[in-house]
mmCIF file of C-alpha atoms in Angstrom:
data_model
loop_
_atom_site.group_PDB
_atom_site.id
_atom_site.type_symbol
_atom_site.label_atom_id
_atom_site.label_comp_id
_atom_site.label_asym_id
_atom_site.label_seq_id
_atom_site.Cartn_x
_atom_site.Cartn_y
_atom_site.Cartn_z
ATOM 1 C CA UNK A 1 0.000 0.000 0.000
ATOM 2 C CA UNK A 2 1.621 3.222 -1.119
ATOM 3 C CA UNK A 3 2.201 6.268 1.042
ATOM 4 C CA UNK A 4 -0.938 8.410 1.364
ATOM 5 C CA UNK A 5 -2.960 5.826 -0.599
ATOM 6 C CA UNK A 6 -6.101 6.381 1.470
ATOM 7 C CA UNK A 7 -5.449 10.017 2.425
ATOM 8 C CA UNK A 8 -8.472 11.834 3.890
ATOM 9 C CA UNK A 9 -10.968 9.083 3.118
ATOM 10 C CA UNK A 10 -13.733 9.241 5.750
ATOM 11 C CA UNK A 11 -15.795 6.532 4.011
ATOM 12 C CA UNK A 12 -13.600 3.636 5.089
ATOM 13 C CA UNK A 13 -14.559 2.045 8.408
ATOM 14 C CA UNK A 14 -13.138 -1.457 7.964
ATOM 15 C CA UNK A 15 -10.389 -2.557 5.616
ATOM 16 C CA UNK A 16 -9.821 -6.230 4.772
ATOM 17 C CA UNK A 17 -6.334 -6.882 3.433
ATOM 18 C CA UNK A 18 -5.521 -10.126 1.654
ATOM 19 C CA UNK A 19 -2.568 -12.335 2.415
ATOM 20 C CA UNK A 20 -0.581 -11.090 -0.596
ATOM 21 C CA UNK A 21 0.193 -7.702 0.937
ATOM 22 C CA UNK A 22 3.922 -7.242 1.490
ATOM 23 C CA UNK A 23 4.280 -3.558 2.469
ATOM 24 C CA UNK A 24 2.397 -0.675 4.066
ATOM 25 C CA UNK A 25 4.032 2.718 3.520
ATOM 26 C CA UNK A 26 4.082 5.728 5.827
ATOM 27 C CA UNK A 27 0.869 7.677 6.261
ATOM 28 C CA UNK A 28 -1.055 5.228 4.081
ATOM 29 C CA UNK A 29 -4.177 5.866 6.164
ATOM 30 C CA UNK A 30 -3.587 9.411 7.420
ATOM 31 C CA UNK A 31 -6.675 11.438 8.333
ATOM 32 C CA UNK A 32 -9.069 8.513 7.971
ATOM 33 C CA UNK A 33 -11.179 9.571 10.917
ATOM 34 C CA UNK A 34 -13.710 6.738 10.660
ATOM 35 C CA UNK A 35 -11.282 3.898 10.023
ATOM 36 C CA UNK A 36 -11.526 1.513 12.978
ATOM 37 C CA UNK A 37 -10.559 -1.987 11.859
ATOM 38 C CA UNK A 38 -7.783 -3.432 9.727
ATOM 39 C CA UNK A 39 -8.150 -7.141 9.100
ATOM 40 C CA UNK A 40 -4.911 -8.633 7.806
ATOM 41 C CA UNK A 41 -5.254 -12.144 6.385
ATOM 42 C CA UNK A 42 -1.578 -13.049 6.350
ATOM 43 C CA UNK A 43 0.179 -14.890 9.164
ATOM 44 C CA UNK A 44 3.356 -13.080 8.049
ATOM 45 C CA UNK A 45 3.317 -9.382 8.927
ATOM 46 C CA UNK A 46 3.821 -7.047 5.976
ATOM 47 C CA UNK A 47 6.782 -4.692 6.079
ATOM 48 C CA UNK A 48 5.740 -1.307 7.503
ATOM 49 C CA UNK A 49 7.956 1.560 6.353
ATOM 50 C CA UNK A 50 7.346 3.801 9.364
ATOM 51 C CA UNK A 51 5.566 4.118 12.681
ATOM 52 C CA UNK A 52 2.931 6.338 11.082
ATOM 53 C CA UNK A 53 1.368 3.684 8.849
ATOM 54 C CA UNK A 54 -1.763 3.223 10.979
ATOM 55 C CA UNK A 55 -3.750 5.925 12.782
ATOM 56 C CA UNK A 56 -3.224 5.473 16.524
ATOM 57 C CA UNK A 57 -6.586 5.846 18.278
ATOM 58 C CA UNK A 58 -8.133 4.104 21.249
ATOM 59 C CA UNK A 59 -10.689 2.344 19.065
ATOM 60 C CA UNK A 60 -8.177 1.043 16.498
ATOM 61 C CA UNK A 61 -8.209 -2.727 15.895
ATOM 62 C CA UNK A 62 -5.606 -4.527 13.835
ATOM 63 C CA UNK A 63 -7.038 -8.003 13.430
ATOM 64 C CA UNK A 64 -4.736 -10.853 12.427
ATOM 65 C CA UNK A 65 -5.127 -14.645 12.397
ATOM 66 C CA UNK A 66 -5.093 -16.064 15.951
ATOM 67 C CA UNK A 67 -1.980 -18.090 15.178
ATOM 68 C CA UNK A 68 -0.089 -14.928 14.166
ATOM 69 C CA UNK A 69 -0.804 -12.563 17.083
ATOM 70 C CA UNK A 70 2.572 -13.114 18.768
ATOM 71 C CA UNK A 71 4.368 -12.883 15.404
ATOM 72 C CA UNK A 72 2.838 -9.466 14.758
ATOM 73 C CA UNK A 73 3.443 -8.313 18.342
ATOM 74 C CA UNK A 74 7.113 -9.275 18.114
ATOM 75 C CA UNK A 75 7.724 -7.795 14.663
ATOM 76 C CA UNK A 76 9.749 -4.606 15.077
ATOM 77 C CA UNK A 77 7.635 -2.593 12.640
ATOM 78 C CA UNK A 78 4.411 -3.562 14.463
ATOM 79 C CA UNK A 79 5.764 -3.050 17.983
ATOM 80 C CA UNK A 80 4.152 0.375 18.305
ATOM 81 C CA UNK A 81 0.762 -1.154 17.502
ATOM 82 C CA UNK A 82 0.935 -4.155 19.864
ATOM 83 C CA UNK A 83 -1.894 -2.814 22.061
ATOM 84 C CA UNK A 84 -4.169 -2.718 19.025
ATOM 85 C CA UNK A 85 -3.473 -6.215 17.650
ATOM 86 C CA UNK A 86 -6.225 -8.799 18.153
ATOM 87 C CA UNK A 87 -6.706 -12.331 16.865
ATOM 88 C CA UNK A 88 -9.671 -13.560 14.850
#
């Protein structure tokens, strides 16, 4: 997902991302005020180019397969988001 790909898009509430995703660039989801849930299908975390890839809010959920929760939590580029990672 390229940098600023979903810039200022208030229509997105949930985003389902298939297992083929390999990278999320900085500010890909900046100013998406209604975006609450990212559901990532891959058990392998995509590379995140910066700590500003996802909007940090109290209601943010990054959902990953149950078997991959610890993998995402331990991945350096997802470390900042560990409080928002949940299994499904």
